[in-house]
Short mmCIF file of C-alpha atoms in Angstrom, two decimals:
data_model
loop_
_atom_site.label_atom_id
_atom_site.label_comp_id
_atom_site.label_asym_id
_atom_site.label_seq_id
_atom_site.Cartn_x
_atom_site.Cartn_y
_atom_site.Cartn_z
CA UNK A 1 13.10 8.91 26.54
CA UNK A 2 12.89 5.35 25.85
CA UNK A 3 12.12 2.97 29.05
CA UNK A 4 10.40 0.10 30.22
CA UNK A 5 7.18 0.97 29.31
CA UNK A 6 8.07 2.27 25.56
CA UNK A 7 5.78 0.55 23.12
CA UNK A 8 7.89 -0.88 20.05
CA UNK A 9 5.71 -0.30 16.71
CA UNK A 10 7.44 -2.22 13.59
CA UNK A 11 7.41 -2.92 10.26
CA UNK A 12 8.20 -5.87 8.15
CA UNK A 13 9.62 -5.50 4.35
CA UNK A 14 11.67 -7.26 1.78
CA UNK A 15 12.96 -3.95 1.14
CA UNK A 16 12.58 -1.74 4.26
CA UNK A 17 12.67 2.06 3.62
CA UNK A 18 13.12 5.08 5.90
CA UNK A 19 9.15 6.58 5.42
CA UNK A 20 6.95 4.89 7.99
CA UNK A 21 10.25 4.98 10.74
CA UNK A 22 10.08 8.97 10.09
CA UNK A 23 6.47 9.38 9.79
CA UNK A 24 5.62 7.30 12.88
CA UNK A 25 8.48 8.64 15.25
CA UNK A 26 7.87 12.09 14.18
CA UNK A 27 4.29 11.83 15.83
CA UNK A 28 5.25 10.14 18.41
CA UNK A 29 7.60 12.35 19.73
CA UNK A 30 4.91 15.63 18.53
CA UNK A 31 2.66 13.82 20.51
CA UNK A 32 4.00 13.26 23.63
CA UNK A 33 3.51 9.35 22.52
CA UNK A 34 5.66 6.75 24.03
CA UNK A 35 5.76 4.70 21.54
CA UNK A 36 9.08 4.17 19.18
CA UNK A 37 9.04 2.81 15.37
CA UNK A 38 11.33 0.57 13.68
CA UNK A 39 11.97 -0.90 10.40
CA UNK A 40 13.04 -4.89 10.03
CA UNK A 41 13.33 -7.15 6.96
CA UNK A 42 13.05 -11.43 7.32
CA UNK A 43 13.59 -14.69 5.64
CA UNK A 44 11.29 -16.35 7.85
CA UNK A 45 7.91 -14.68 7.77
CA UNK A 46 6.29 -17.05 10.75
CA UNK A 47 8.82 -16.16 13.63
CA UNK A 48 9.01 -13.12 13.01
CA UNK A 49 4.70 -12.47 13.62
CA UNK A 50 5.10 -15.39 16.15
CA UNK A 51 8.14 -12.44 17.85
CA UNK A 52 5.70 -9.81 17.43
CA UNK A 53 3.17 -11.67 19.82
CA UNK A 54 6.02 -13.00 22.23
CA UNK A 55 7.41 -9.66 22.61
CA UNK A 56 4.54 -7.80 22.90
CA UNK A 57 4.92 -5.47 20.17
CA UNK A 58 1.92 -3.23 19.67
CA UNK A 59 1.43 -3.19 16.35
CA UNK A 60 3.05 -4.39 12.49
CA UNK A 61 2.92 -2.93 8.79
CA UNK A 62 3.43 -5.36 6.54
CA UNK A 63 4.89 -5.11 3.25
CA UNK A 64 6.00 -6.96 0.28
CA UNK A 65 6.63 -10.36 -0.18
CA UNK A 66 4.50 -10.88 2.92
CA UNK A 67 1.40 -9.55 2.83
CA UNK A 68 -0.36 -12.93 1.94
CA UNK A 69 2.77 -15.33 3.79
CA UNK A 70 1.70 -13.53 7.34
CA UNK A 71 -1.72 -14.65 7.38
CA UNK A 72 -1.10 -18.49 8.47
CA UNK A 73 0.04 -17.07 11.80
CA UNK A 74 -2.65 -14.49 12.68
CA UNK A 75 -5.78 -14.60 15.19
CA UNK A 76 -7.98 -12.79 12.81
CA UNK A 77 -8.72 -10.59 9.89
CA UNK A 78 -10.86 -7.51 9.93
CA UNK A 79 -13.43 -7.90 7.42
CA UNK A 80 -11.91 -5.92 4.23
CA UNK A 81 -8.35 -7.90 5.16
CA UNK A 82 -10.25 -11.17 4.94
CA UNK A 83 -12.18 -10.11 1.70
CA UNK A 84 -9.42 -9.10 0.04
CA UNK A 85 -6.98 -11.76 1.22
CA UNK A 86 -3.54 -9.30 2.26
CA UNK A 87 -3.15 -7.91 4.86
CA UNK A 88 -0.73 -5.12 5.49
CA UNK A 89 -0.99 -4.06 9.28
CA UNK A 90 -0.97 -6.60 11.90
CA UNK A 91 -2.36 -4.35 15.86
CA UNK A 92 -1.12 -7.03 19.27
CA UNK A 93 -3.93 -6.52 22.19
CA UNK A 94 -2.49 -8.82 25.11
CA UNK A 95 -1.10 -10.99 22.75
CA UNK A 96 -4.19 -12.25 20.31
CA UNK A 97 -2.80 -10.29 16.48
CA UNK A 98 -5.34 -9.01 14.49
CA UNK A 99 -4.72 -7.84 10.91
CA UNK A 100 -6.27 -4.86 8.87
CA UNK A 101 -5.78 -3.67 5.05
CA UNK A 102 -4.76 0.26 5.44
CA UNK A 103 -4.16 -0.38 1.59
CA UNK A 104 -7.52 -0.65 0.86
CA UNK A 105 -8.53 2.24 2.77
CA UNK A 106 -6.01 4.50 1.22
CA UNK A 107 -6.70 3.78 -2.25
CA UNK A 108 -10.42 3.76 -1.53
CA UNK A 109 -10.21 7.71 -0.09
CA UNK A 110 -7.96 8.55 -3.33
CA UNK A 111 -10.56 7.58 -5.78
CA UNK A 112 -13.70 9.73 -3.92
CA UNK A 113 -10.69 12.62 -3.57
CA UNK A 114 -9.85 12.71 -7.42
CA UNK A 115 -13.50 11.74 -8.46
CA UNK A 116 -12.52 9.25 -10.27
CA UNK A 117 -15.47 8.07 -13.02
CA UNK A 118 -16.87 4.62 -11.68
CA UNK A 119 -17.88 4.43 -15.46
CA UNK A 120 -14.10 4.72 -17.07
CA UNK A 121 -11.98 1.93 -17.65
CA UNK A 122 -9.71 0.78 -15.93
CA UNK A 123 -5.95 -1.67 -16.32
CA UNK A 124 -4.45 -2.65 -13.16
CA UNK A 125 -0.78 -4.07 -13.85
CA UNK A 126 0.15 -6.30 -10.62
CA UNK A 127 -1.28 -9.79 -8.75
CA UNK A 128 -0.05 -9.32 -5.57
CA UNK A 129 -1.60 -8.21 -1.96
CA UNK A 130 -1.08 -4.89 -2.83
CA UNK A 131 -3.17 -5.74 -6.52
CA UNK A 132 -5.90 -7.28 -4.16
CA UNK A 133 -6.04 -4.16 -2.14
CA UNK A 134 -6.32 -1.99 -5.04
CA UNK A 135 -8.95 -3.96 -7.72
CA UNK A 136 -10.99 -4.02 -4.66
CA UNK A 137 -11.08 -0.65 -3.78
CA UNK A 138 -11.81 -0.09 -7.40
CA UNK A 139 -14.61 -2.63 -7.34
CA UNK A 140 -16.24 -1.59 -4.18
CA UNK A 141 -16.35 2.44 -5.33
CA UNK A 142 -18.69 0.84 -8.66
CA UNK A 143 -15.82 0.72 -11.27
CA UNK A 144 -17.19 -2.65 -13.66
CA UNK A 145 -14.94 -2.41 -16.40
CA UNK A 146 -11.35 -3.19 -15.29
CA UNK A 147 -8.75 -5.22 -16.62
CA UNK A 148 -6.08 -6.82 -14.47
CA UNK A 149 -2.96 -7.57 -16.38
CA UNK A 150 0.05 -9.44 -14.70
CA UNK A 151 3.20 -11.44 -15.63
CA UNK A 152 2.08 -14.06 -13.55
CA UNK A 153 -0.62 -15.72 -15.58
CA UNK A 154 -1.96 -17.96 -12.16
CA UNK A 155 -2.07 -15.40 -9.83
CA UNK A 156 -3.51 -12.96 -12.47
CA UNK A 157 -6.25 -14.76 -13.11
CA UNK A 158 -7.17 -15.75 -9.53
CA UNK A 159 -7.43 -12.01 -8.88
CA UNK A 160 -9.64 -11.22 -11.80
CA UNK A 161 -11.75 -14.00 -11.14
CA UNK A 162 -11.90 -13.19 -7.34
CA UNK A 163 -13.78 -9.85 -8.35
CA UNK A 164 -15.29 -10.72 -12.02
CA UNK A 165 -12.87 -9.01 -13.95
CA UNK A 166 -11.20 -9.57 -17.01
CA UNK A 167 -7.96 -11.11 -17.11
CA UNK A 168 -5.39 -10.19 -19.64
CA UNK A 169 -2.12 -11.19 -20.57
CA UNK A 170 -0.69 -8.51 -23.26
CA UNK A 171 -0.92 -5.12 -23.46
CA UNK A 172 -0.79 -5.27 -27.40
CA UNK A 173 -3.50 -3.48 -28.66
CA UNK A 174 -5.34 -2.61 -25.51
CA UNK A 175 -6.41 0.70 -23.98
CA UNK A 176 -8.01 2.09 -20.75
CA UNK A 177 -8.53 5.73 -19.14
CA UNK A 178 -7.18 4.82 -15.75
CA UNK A 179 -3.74 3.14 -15.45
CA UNK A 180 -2.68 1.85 -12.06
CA UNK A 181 0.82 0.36 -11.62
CA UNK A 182 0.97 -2.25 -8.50
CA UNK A 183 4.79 -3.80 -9.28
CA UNK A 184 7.71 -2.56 -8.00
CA UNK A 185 8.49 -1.37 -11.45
CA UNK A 186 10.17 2.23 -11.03
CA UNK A 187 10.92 1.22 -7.48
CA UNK A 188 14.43 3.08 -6.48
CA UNK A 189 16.22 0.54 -5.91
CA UNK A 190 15.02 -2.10 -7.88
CA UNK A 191 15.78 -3.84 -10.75
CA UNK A 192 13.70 -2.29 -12.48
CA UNK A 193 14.06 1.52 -11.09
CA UNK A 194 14.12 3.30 -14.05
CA UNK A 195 11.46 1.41 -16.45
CA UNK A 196 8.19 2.48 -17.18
CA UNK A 197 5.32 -0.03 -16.35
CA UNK A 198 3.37 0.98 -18.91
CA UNK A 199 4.62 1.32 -22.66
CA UNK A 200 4.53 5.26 -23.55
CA UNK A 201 1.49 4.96 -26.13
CA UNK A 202 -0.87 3.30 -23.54
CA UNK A 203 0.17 5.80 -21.44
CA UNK A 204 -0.49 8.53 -24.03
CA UNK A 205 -4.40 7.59 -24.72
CA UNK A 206 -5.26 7.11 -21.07
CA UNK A 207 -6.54 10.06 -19.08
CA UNK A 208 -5.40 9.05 -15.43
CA UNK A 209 -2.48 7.44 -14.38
CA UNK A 210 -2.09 5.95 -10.78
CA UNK A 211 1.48 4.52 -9.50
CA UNK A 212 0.87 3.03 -6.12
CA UNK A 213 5.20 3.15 -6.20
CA UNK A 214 5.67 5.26 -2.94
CA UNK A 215 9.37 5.79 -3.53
CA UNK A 216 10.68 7.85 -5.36
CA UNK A 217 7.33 9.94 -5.03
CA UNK A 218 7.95 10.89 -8.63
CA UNK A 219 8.13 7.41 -10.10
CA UNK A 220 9.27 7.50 -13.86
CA UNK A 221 5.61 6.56 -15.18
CA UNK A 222 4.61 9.31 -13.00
CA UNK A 223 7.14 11.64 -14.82
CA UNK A 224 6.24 10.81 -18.15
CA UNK A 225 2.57 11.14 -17.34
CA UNK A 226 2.82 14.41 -16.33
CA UNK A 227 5.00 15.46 -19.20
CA UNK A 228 2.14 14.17 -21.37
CA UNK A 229 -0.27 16.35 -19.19
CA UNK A 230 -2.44 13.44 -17.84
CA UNK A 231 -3.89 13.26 -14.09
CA UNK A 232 -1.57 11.63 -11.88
CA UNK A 233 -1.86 9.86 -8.57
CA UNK A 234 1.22 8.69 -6.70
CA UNK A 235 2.13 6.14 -4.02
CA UNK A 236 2.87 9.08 -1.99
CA UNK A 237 -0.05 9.44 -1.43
CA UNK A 238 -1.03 6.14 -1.01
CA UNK A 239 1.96 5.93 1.95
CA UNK A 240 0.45 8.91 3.70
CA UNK A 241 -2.93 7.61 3.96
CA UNK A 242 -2.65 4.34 5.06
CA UNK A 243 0.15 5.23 7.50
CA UNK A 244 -2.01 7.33 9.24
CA UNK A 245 -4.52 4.62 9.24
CA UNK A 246 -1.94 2.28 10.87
CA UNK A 247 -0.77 5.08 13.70
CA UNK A 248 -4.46 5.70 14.87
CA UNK A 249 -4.62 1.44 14.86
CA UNK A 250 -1.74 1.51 16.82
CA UNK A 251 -2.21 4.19 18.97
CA UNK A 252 -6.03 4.96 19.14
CA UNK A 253 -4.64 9.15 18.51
CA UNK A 254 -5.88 10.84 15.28
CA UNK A 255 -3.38 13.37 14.17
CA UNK A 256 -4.25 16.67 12.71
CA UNK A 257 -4.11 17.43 8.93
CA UNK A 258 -1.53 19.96 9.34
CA UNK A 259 0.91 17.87 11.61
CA UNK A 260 0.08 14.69 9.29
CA UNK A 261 1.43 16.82 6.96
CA UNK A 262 4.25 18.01 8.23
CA UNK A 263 5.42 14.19 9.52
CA UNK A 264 5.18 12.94 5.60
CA UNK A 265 7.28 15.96 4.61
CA UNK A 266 9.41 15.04 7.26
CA UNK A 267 9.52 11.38 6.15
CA UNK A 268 9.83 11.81 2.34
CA UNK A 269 13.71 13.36 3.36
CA UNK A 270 16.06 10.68 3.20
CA UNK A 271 13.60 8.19 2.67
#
């Protein structure tokens, strides 16, 4: 029963989905939390954090276009949301906001669980916070040969540069074992919803391929990679993880594997 003393959990998006409302309000209401989740989109990224201290909101995920836009209006970054420069969860203690990177986190705890080969190569397609989050997790778990590759030249080399990496602006007669998708390429939804980020002979030669696309969980670059029989890792995944990250942040409660799972099953319907 919602009442005074609810705590309002939130999330800001430029396209909000159903998953983190599901996941989060299906633990709550497991554990006895009172605590209720909801899902808001903005055109004016500074009010809206400058709300979430006003109102007292407990705590924020942040998604794209603002993962970078938020950080004007924050008290302070943990140290991996500083280094990489995106943030993704904002946590409200009496009012000062302080912002974390569950990204980073996520993607970190994927490469140790897939044993991913520090010494394989690597192409990361994207520029964005979420890119930032990613080519550092890569970076910090001893991966030296990556490539980041983005259609924004600027902001593709800033984020190479920003971890020694190579910058590149073609995909012509290039290859890597690890391919990691960070657009919204294969996003439902999107414009682009049914493309592949990654033209089907690059795909072919590599040996992993990584879509950090949560929804649909079976992206169509995850689709074709598997049809080609090469590892996969999904944004699924990725959502999973670094929700749970947020809901111990916001609630200082650990859930157990098995209901963890059960709340992203829950989430993933109608999502």
């Amino acid at each position: 029963m919602i009442n005074k003393d609810t705590q309002l959990c939130m999330s800001l998006s430029g396209r909000p989905g159903n998953f983190g409302t599901r996941f989060h309000n299906y633990l709550y209401e497991k554990l006895g939390l009172n605590f209720v989740y909801k899902a808001f989109s903005t055109q004016d990224i500074e009010h809206a954090v400058k709300g979430v201290r006003a109102l007292g909101i407990r705590g924020c995920a942040v998604s794209m276009p603002f993962k970078e836009s938020c950080i004007p209006f924050l008290d302070e970054l943990s140290l991996s949301a500083k280094a990489i420069e995106s943030v993704n969860t904002i946590v409200n203690t009496d009012g000062y906001l302080k912002a974390y990177n569950t990204d980073y986190i996520a993607i970190e705890k994927l490469i140790a669980k897939y044993q991913l080969d520090p010494t394989a190569s690597v192409i990361v397609f994207g520029s964005g916070g979420m890119a930032k989050a990613v080519v550092a997790a890569f970076k910090h778990s001893g991966f030296e040969n990556l490539k980041v590759y983005a259609r924004n030249k600027q902001t593709g080399q800033y984020l190479a540069n920003l971890y020694g990496y190579i910058y590149i602006d073609t995909l012509e007669s290039t290859q890597a074992d690890i391919l990691v998708n960070v657009t919204p390429i294969g996003m439902v939804g999107g414009a682009e919803a049914n493309s592949l980020s990654f033209p089907e002979t690059l795909i072919q030669q590599a040996n992993v391929i990584f879509d950090v696309v949560a929804l649909p969980a079976e992206t169509p670059l995850i689709n074709y990679a598997q049809s080609q029989g090469k590892q996969t890792v999904s944004g699924a995944e990725v959502i999973v993880l670094q929700a749970v990250e947020q809901f111990e942040l916001y609630t200082g409660v650990r859930p157990s594997d098995e209901l963890i799972a059960e709340a992203a099953n829950f989430a993933r319907q109608n999502s």
